[in-house]
XYZ file of N, CA and C in Angstrom:
546
model
N 177.389 72.515 262.693
C 178.798 72.302 262.509
C 179.025 71.782 261.100
N 179.954 72.415 260.410
C 180.346 71.955 259.081
C 181.608 71.126 259.214
N 181.585 69.913 258.641
C 182.739 69.022 258.702
C 183.206 68.736 257.288
N 184.480 68.978 257.053
C 185.094 68.675 255.762
C 185.975 67.453 255.968
N 185.776 66.445 255.133
C 186.560 65.213 255.221
C 187.565 65.173 254.084
N 188.804 64.835 254.414
C 189.843 64.668 253.408
C 190.427 63.278 253.618
N 190.392 62.456 252.593
C 190.934 61.104 252.685
C 192.105 60.905 251.737
N 193.215 60.476 252.302
C 194.407 60.182 251.493
C 194.698 58.697 251.639
N 194.481 57.969 250.560
C 194.666 56.519 250.540
C 193.721 55.822 251.515
N 192.601 56.467 251.810
C 191.582 55.918 252.699
C 190.230 56.120 252.036
N 189.417 55.073 252.044
C 188.075 55.188 251.479
C 187.139 55.752 252.552
N 186.543 56.896 252.264
C 185.636 57.545 253.208
C 184.223 57.004 252.995
N 183.790 56.159 253.910
C 182.434 55.621 253.791
C 181.532 56.250 254.850
N 180.253 55.902 254.803
C 179.276 56.490 255.729
C 179.546 56.100 257.176
N 180.110 54.921 257.393
C 180.412 54.463 258.750
C 181.468 55.364 259.404
N 182.491 55.705 258.673
C 183.546 56.588 259.195
C 182.983 57.980 259.456
N 182.187 58.480 258.518
C 181.597 59.818 258.676
C 180.668 59.879 259.898
N 179.833 58.857 260.065
C 178.905 58.833 261.204
C 179.666 58.764 262.531
N 180.723 57.951 262.562
C 181.533 57.836 263.773
C 182.191 59.172 264.115
N 182.761 59.819 263.114
C 183.430 61.108 263.325
C 182.432 62.177 263.764
N 181.254 62.224 263.153
C 180.239 63.212 263.533
C 179.763 62.996 264.967
N 179.601 61.737 265.352
C 179.176 61.444 266.719
C 180.229 61.911 267.727
N 181.485 61.641 267.441
C 182.571 62.048 268.339
C 182.732 63.567 268.364
N 182.618 64.213 267.227
C 182.775 65.669 267.162
C 181.618 66.398 267.840
N 180.502 65.727 267.996
C 179.374 66.321 268.714
C 179.735 66.662 270.151
N 180.638 65.870 270.748
C 181.081 66.132 272.113
C 181.904 67.412 272.185
N 182.657 67.706 271.136
C 183.502 68.899 271.117
C 182.646 70.155 271.006
N 181.581 70.097 270.225
C 180.778 71.293 269.966
C 180.042 71.809 271.193
N 179.839 70.952 272.220
C 179.143 71.449 273.407
C 179.993 72.441 274.195
N 181.303 72.478 273.940
C 182.189 73.425 274.609
C 182.471 74.672 273.770
N 182.050 74.676 272.510
C 182.380 75.766 271.594
C 181.128 76.504 271.163
N 181.286 77.795 270.891
C 180.180 78.594 270.373
C 180.151 78.500 268.848
N 178.958 78.546 268.313
C 178.810 78.508 266.856
C 179.345 79.788 266.249
N 179.750 79.841 265.037
C 179.871 78.776 264.043
C 181.151 77.959 264.250
N 181.058 76.668 263.965
C 182.187 75.754 264.112
C 182.441 75.084 262.768
N 183.685 75.154 262.319
C 184.122 74.509 261.080
C 185.179 73.484 261.446
N 185.067 72.260 260.952
C 186.046 71.219 261.252
C 186.564 70.603 259.956
N 187.870 70.296 259.955
C 188.470 69.589 258.823
C 189.175 68.359 259.386
N 188.708 67.189 258.973
C 189.255 65.926 259.438
C 190.012 65.286 258.278
N 191.322 65.120 258.448
C 192.155 64.530 257.407
C 192.547 63.128 257.845
N 192.147 62.156 257.043
C 192.443 60.750 257.321
C 193.458 60.266 256.293
N 194.518 59.635 256.775
C 195.590 59.227 255.869
C 196.121 57.871 256.295
N 196.392 57.033 255.308
C 197.015 55.744 255.592
C 198.517 55.912 255.414
N 199.290 55.610 256.454
C 200.737 55.721 256.407
C 201.379 54.344 256.376
N 202.693 54.320 256.501
C 203.426 53.051 256.486
C 203.101 52.194 257.708
N 202.939 52.842 258.857
C 202.785 52.099 260.107
C 201.403 52.220 260.733
N 200.444 52.686 260.007
C 199.097 52.806 260.551
C 198.347 53.947 259.903
N 197.366 54.458 260.634
C 196.534 55.549 260.141
C 196.897 56.847 260.858
N 196.997 57.918 260.101
C 197.258 59.250 260.625
C 195.973 60.065 260.521
N 195.620 60.748 261.587
C 194.408 61.567 261.585
C 194.763 62.950 262.110
N 194.422 63.976 261.336
C 194.580 65.368 261.739
C 193.199 65.982 261.869
N 193.012 66.761 262.910
C 191.741 67.451 263.123
C 192.028 68.924 263.346
N 191.338 69.757 262.612
C 191.477 71.210 262.680
C 190.072 71.767 262.892
N 189.839 72.384 264.065
C 188.519 72.913 264.395
C 188.635 74.426 264.564
N 187.935 75.162 263.712
C 187.908 76.623 263.801
C 186.550 77.030 264.366
N 186.596 77.876 265.396
C 185.360 78.367 265.991
C 185.474 79.871 266.194
N 184.481 80.458 266.828
C 184.374 81.908 266.929
C 185.566 82.552 267.636
N 186.161 81.870 268.592
C 187.230 82.469 269.378
C 188.630 81.961 269.038
N 188.757 81.033 268.105
C 190.104 80.555 267.789
C 190.091 79.232 267.051
N 191.230 78.539 267.149
C 191.433 77.286 266.425
C 191.963 76.230 267.394
N 191.467 75.008 267.235
C 191.955 73.858 267.995
C 192.485 72.837 266.999
N 193.611 72.197 267.338
C 194.208 71.234 266.421
C 194.663 70.001 267.170
N 194.623 68.870 266.480
C 195.114 67.627 267.048
C 195.634 66.718 265.955
N 196.584 65.851 266.326
C 197.188 64.905 265.390
C 197.388 63.594 266.142
N 196.952 62.497 265.563
C 197.109 61.184 266.194
C 197.441 60.134 265.149
N 198.118 59.086 265.611
C 198.464 57.957 264.752
C 198.135 56.687 265.512
N 197.479 55.729 264.828
C 197.118 54.463 265.456
C 196.980 53.393 264.372
N 197.001 52.149 264.814
C 196.837 51.014 263.891
C 195.450 51.048 263.243
N 194.432 51.261 264.080
C 193.047 51.261 263.610
C 192.594 52.698 263.344
N 191.896 52.897 262.259
C 191.429 54.232 261.881
C 190.464 54.805 262.918
N 189.562 53.973 263.433
C 188.570 54.443 264.403
C 189.228 54.832 265.731
N 190.268 54.088 266.132
C 191.000 54.456 267.347
C 191.691 55.804 267.177
N 192.265 56.030 266.002
C 192.951 57.298 265.736
C 191.957 58.462 265.765
N 190.780 58.278 265.175
C 189.751 59.333 265.180
C 189.302 59.602 266.617
N 189.068 58.531 267.369
C 188.650 58.675 268.769
C 189.698 59.451 269.569
N 190.975 59.101 269.421
C 192.050 59.748 270.180
C 192.211 61.219 269.818
N 192.136 61.536 268.516
C 192.327 62.932 268.110
C 191.147 63.797 268.568
N 189.945 63.259 268.522
C 188.780 64.023 268.994
C 188.862 64.219 270.505
N 189.319 63.205 271.222
C 189.490 63.329 272.671
C 190.515 64.424 273.013
N 191.590 64.480 272.244
C 192.627 65.488 272.457
C 192.069 66.898 272.214
N 191.302 67.070 271.143
C 190.731 68.380 270.824
C 189.627 68.739 271.827
N 188.889 67.734 272.297
C 187.853 67.992 273.304
C 188.485 68.511 274.597
N 189.621 67.962 274.968
C 190.337 68.427 276.153
C 190.762 69.887 275.990
N 191.235 70.235 274.787
C 191.622 71.621 274.500
C 190.409 72.545 274.593
N 189.280 72.087 274.029
C 188.057 72.900 274.036
C 187.553 73.101 275.460
N 187.606 72.055 276.270
C 187.164 72.156 277.659
C 188.039 73.146 278.423
N 189.355 73.063 278.216
C 190.285 73.966 278.891
C 190.048 75.413 278.451
N 189.834 75.619 277.153
C 189.595 76.962 276.624
C 188.282 77.540 277.145
N 187.249 76.714 277.222
C 185.939 77.165 277.718
C 186.030 77.565 279.200
N 186.744 76.751 279.981
C 186.913 77.053 281.399
C 187.668 78.364 281.571
N 188.698 78.585 280.773
C 189.469 79.815 280.848
C 188.585 81.014 280.497
N 187.746 80.863 279.491
C 186.837 81.929 279.075
C 185.843 82.267 280.182
N 185.241 81.241 280.795
C 184.268 81.477 281.855
C 184.922 82.093 283.086
N 186.103 81.631 283.451
C 186.812 82.207 284.595
C 187.136 83.674 284.354
N 187.529 83.992 283.127
C 187.851 85.373 282.788
C 186.608 86.255 282.918
N 185.457 85.746 282.456
C 184.207 86.509 282.566
C 183.814 86.704 284.020
N 183.989 85.673 284.829
C 183.619 85.786 286.240
C 184.524 86.768 286.970
N 185.817 86.743 286.641
C 186.735 87.687 287.284
C 186.396 89.121 286.895
N 186.000 89.330 285.640
C 185.648 90.669 285.177
C 184.383 91.166 285.856
N 183.444 90.265 286.141
C 182.173 90.653 286.752
C 182.304 90.873 288.257
N 183.384 90.389 288.841
C 183.559 90.484 290.285
C 183.951 91.907 290.678
N 183.232 92.502 291.588
C 183.597 93.847 292.045
C 184.744 93.783 293.051
N 185.711 94.646 292.941
C 186.825 94.821 293.885
C 187.279 93.521 294.545
N 187.446 92.477 293.814
C 187.845 91.200 294.410
C 186.646 90.501 295.011
N 186.916 89.455 295.769
C 185.826 88.694 296.367
C 185.376 89.342 297.664
N 184.081 89.359 297.874
C 183.543 89.884 299.129
C 183.738 88.827 300.211
N 183.801 89.262 301.454
C 183.950 88.322 302.548
C 182.900 88.602 303.602
N 182.459 87.539 304.221
C 181.477 87.603 305.291
C 182.119 87.096 306.563
N 181.956 87.795 307.663
C 182.470 87.247 308.924
C 181.501 86.203 309.470
N 182.050 85.138 310.013
C 181.239 84.102 310.645
C 181.738 83.963 312.069
N 180.837 84.104 313.026
C 181.208 84.011 314.437
C 180.526 82.796 315.043
N 181.270 82.029 315.832
C 180.728 80.878 316.542
C 180.600 81.275 318.007
N 179.382 81.118 318.566
C 179.101 81.538 319.936
C 179.192 80.360 320.894
N 179.584 80.656 322.107
C 179.616 79.656 323.167
C 178.179 79.357 323.583
N 177.804 78.075 323.661
C 176.430 77.670 323.955
C 175.968 78.153 325.331
N 176.824 78.133 326.290
C 176.448 78.517 327.655
C 176.175 80.016 327.771
N 176.786 80.805 326.892
C 176.612 82.252 327.001
C 175.327 82.754 326.363
N 174.642 81.922 325.592
C 173.416 82.335 324.916
C 172.226 82.067 325.830
N 171.372 83.071 326.017
C 170.133 82.920 326.789
C 170.314 83.059 328.286
N 171.500 83.283 328.762
C 171.705 83.405 330.210
C 171.585 84.853 330.677
N 171.246 85.750 329.764
C 171.095 87.149 330.123
C 172.385 87.919 329.962
N 173.497 87.219 329.899
C 174.770 87.907 329.683
C 175.024 88.031 328.190
N 176.029 88.760 327.860
C 176.381 88.962 326.463
C 176.973 87.678 325.876
N 176.559 87.243 324.639
C 177.115 86.020 324.048
C 178.628 86.145 323.845
N 179.342 85.068 324.124
C 180.797 85.059 324.002
C 181.190 84.379 322.691
N 182.012 85.071 321.883
C 182.460 84.534 320.594
C 183.649 83.619 320.838
N 183.565 82.388 320.344
C 184.618 81.396 320.532
C 185.557 81.368 319.332
N 185.010 81.493 318.135
C 185.812 81.410 316.918
C 185.253 82.374 315.891
N 186.126 83.001 315.114
C 185.703 83.938 314.079
C 186.452 83.605 312.794
N 185.739 83.564 311.677
C 186.320 83.218 310.387
C 185.756 84.140 309.316
N 186.563 84.435 308.284
C 186.073 85.192 307.122
C 185.875 84.212 305.974
N 184.706 84.267 305.356
C 184.370 83.365 304.254
C 184.325 84.175 302.970
N 185.028 83.695 301.937
C 184.980 84.395 300.648
C 183.693 84.031 299.923
N 183.116 85.010 299.262
C 181.851 84.829 298.553
C 182.151 84.864 297.065
N 182.012 83.701 296.404
C 182.327 83.600 294.984
C 181.041 83.549 294.164
N 181.032 84.133 292.971
C 179.854 84.008 292.117
C 179.811 82.614 291.498
N 178.659 81.935 291.608
C 178.491 80.604 291.024
C 177.008 80.285 290.912
N 176.734 79.260 290.121
C 175.344 78.812 289.979
C 174.998 77.921 291.164
N 173.717 77.583 291.285
C 173.268 76.724 292.369
C 173.889 75.334 292.249
N 174.014 74.819 291.015
C 174.624 73.502 290.801
C 176.091 73.504 291.206
N 176.816 74.565 290.846
C 178.223 74.665 291.226
C 178.363 74.741 292.750
N 177.457 75.461 293.398
C 177.494 75.562 294.859
C 177.235 74.195 295.497
N 176.307 73.425 294.933
C 176.021 72.094 295.470
C 177.237 71.178 295.325
N 177.917 71.257 294.177
C 179.124 70.456 293.987
C 180.219 70.879 294.966
N 180.356 72.162 295.186
C 181.362 72.669 296.119
C 181.026 72.224 297.543
N 179.750 72.211 297.883
C 179.329 71.783 299.217
C 179.615 70.307 299.438
N 179.459 69.498 298.385
C 179.751 68.065 298.477
C 181.187 67.828 298.907
N 182.126 68.582 298.327
C 183.536 68.391 298.624
C 184.025 69.177 299.824
N 183.151 69.928 300.469
C 183.548 70.788 301.576
C 183.402 70.065 302.914
N 184.209 70.464 303.884
C 184.064 69.881 305.220
C 183.051 70.664 306.048
N 182.614 71.807 305.543
C 181.587 72.610 306.225
C 180.201 72.096 305.867
N 179.221 72.490 306.659
C 177.838 72.098 306.401
C 177.084 73.154 305.609
N 177.763 74.214 305.184
C 177.124 75.278 304.426
C 178.135 75.911 303.485
N 177.609 76.637 302.498
C 178.458 77.414 301.593
C 177.740 78.728 301.300
N 178.476 79.817 301.368
C 177.939 81.142 301.077
C 178.446 81.510 299.681
N 177.545 81.910 298.797
C 177.934 82.216 297.420
C 177.058 83.336 296.871
N 177.548 83.967 295.796
C 176.771 84.976 295.079
C 176.122 84.257 293.905
N 174.782 84.216 293.892
C 174.044 83.521 292.840
C 174.301 84.204 291.497
N 174.787 83.437 290.528
C 175.119 83.994 289.212
C 173.871 84.478 288.473
N 172.708 83.928 288.798
C 171.479 84.306 288.103
C 170.978 85.691 288.527
N 171.032 85.981 289.839
C 170.464 87.249 290.288
C 171.454 88.123 291.072
N 172.702 87.696 291.200
C 173.772 88.458 291.862
C 173.490 88.722 293.341
N 172.667 87.899 293.979
C 172.374 88.067 295.395
C 173.123 87.011 296.206
N 173.509 87.366 297.397
C 174.223 86.454 298.285
C 173.235 85.420 298.824
N 173.602 84.137 298.726
C 172.743 83.047 299.183
C 173.573 82.070 300.010
N 172.865 81.242 300.777
C 173.519 80.223 301.597
C 172.886 78.880 301.259
N 173.719 77.907 300.927
C 173.264 76.537 300.690
C 173.804 75.700 301.840
N 172.938 74.921 302.507
C 173.379 74.163 303.670
C 172.866 72.728 303.612
N 173.579 71.839 304.324
C 173.178 70.431 304.426
C 172.168 70.309 305.555
N 171.054 69.623 305.262
C 170.028 69.396 306.269
C 170.271 68.052 306.955
N 169.625 67.836 308.064
C 169.796 66.572 308.791
C 169.261 65.380 308.013
N 168.275 65.617 307.122
C 167.701 64.524 306.334
C 168.489 64.259 305.051
N 169.742 64.735 304.967
C 170.674 64.517 303.846
C 170.291 65.288 302.586
N 169.341 66.187 302.664
C 169.002 67.061 301.545
C 169.699 68.402 301.751
N 169.473 69.328 300.827
C 170.061 70.653 300.929
C 168.974 71.684 301.166
N 169.321 72.732 301.887
C 168.433 73.869 302.086
C 169.089 75.097 301.479
N 168.280 76.019 300.977
C 168.787 77.243 300.369
C 168.177 78.438 301.081
N 169.037 79.351 301.510
C 168.591 80.606 302.114
C 168.995 81.706 301.136
N 167.991 82.423 300.643
C 168.281 83.520 299.708
C 167.470 84.743 300.136
N 167.995 85.951 299.876
C 167.292 87.151 300.301
C 166.019 87.377 299.494
N 165.101 88.143 300.069
C 163.866 88.466 299.346
C 164.156 89.371 298.167
N 163.260 89.351 297.202
C 163.450 90.151 296.002
C 163.162 91.566 296.200
């Protein structure tokens, strides 16, 4: 990442540069290289004004903040641009996932059988039937989704190999993964 510093009525010392570089490091994890940043620091009548302009491969992010303390202003403007970068990255990934999805989301039927009807020689009786949407996601994303779910399992399309897998909660509070053979 290339950072250009512009100081107007502000002395640019190594402490300010190191602080800004550390904060801007958080922004770069959401952006693809090459990244160019211009940080303008200015002393105004009522405090410090900080402008941040970040140009990357897919566009430009901008932020403007004013605060009494210069470091607070830098922190706030970087936080604002980081939020923009996070939102832009999420939009990009969602767009890629939608493009990779064939004919919408696939669905799997799930049938719940009556316990008494199984093994008695008669035909199993279906008590409840549900359709589950199968979304493409990584194993980590599936685990996070399972944490917030009221179900004990999640059916997903593994983003690494495009195969349908099932992640489920085990009785010992760990997770189990069922995936098809290669």
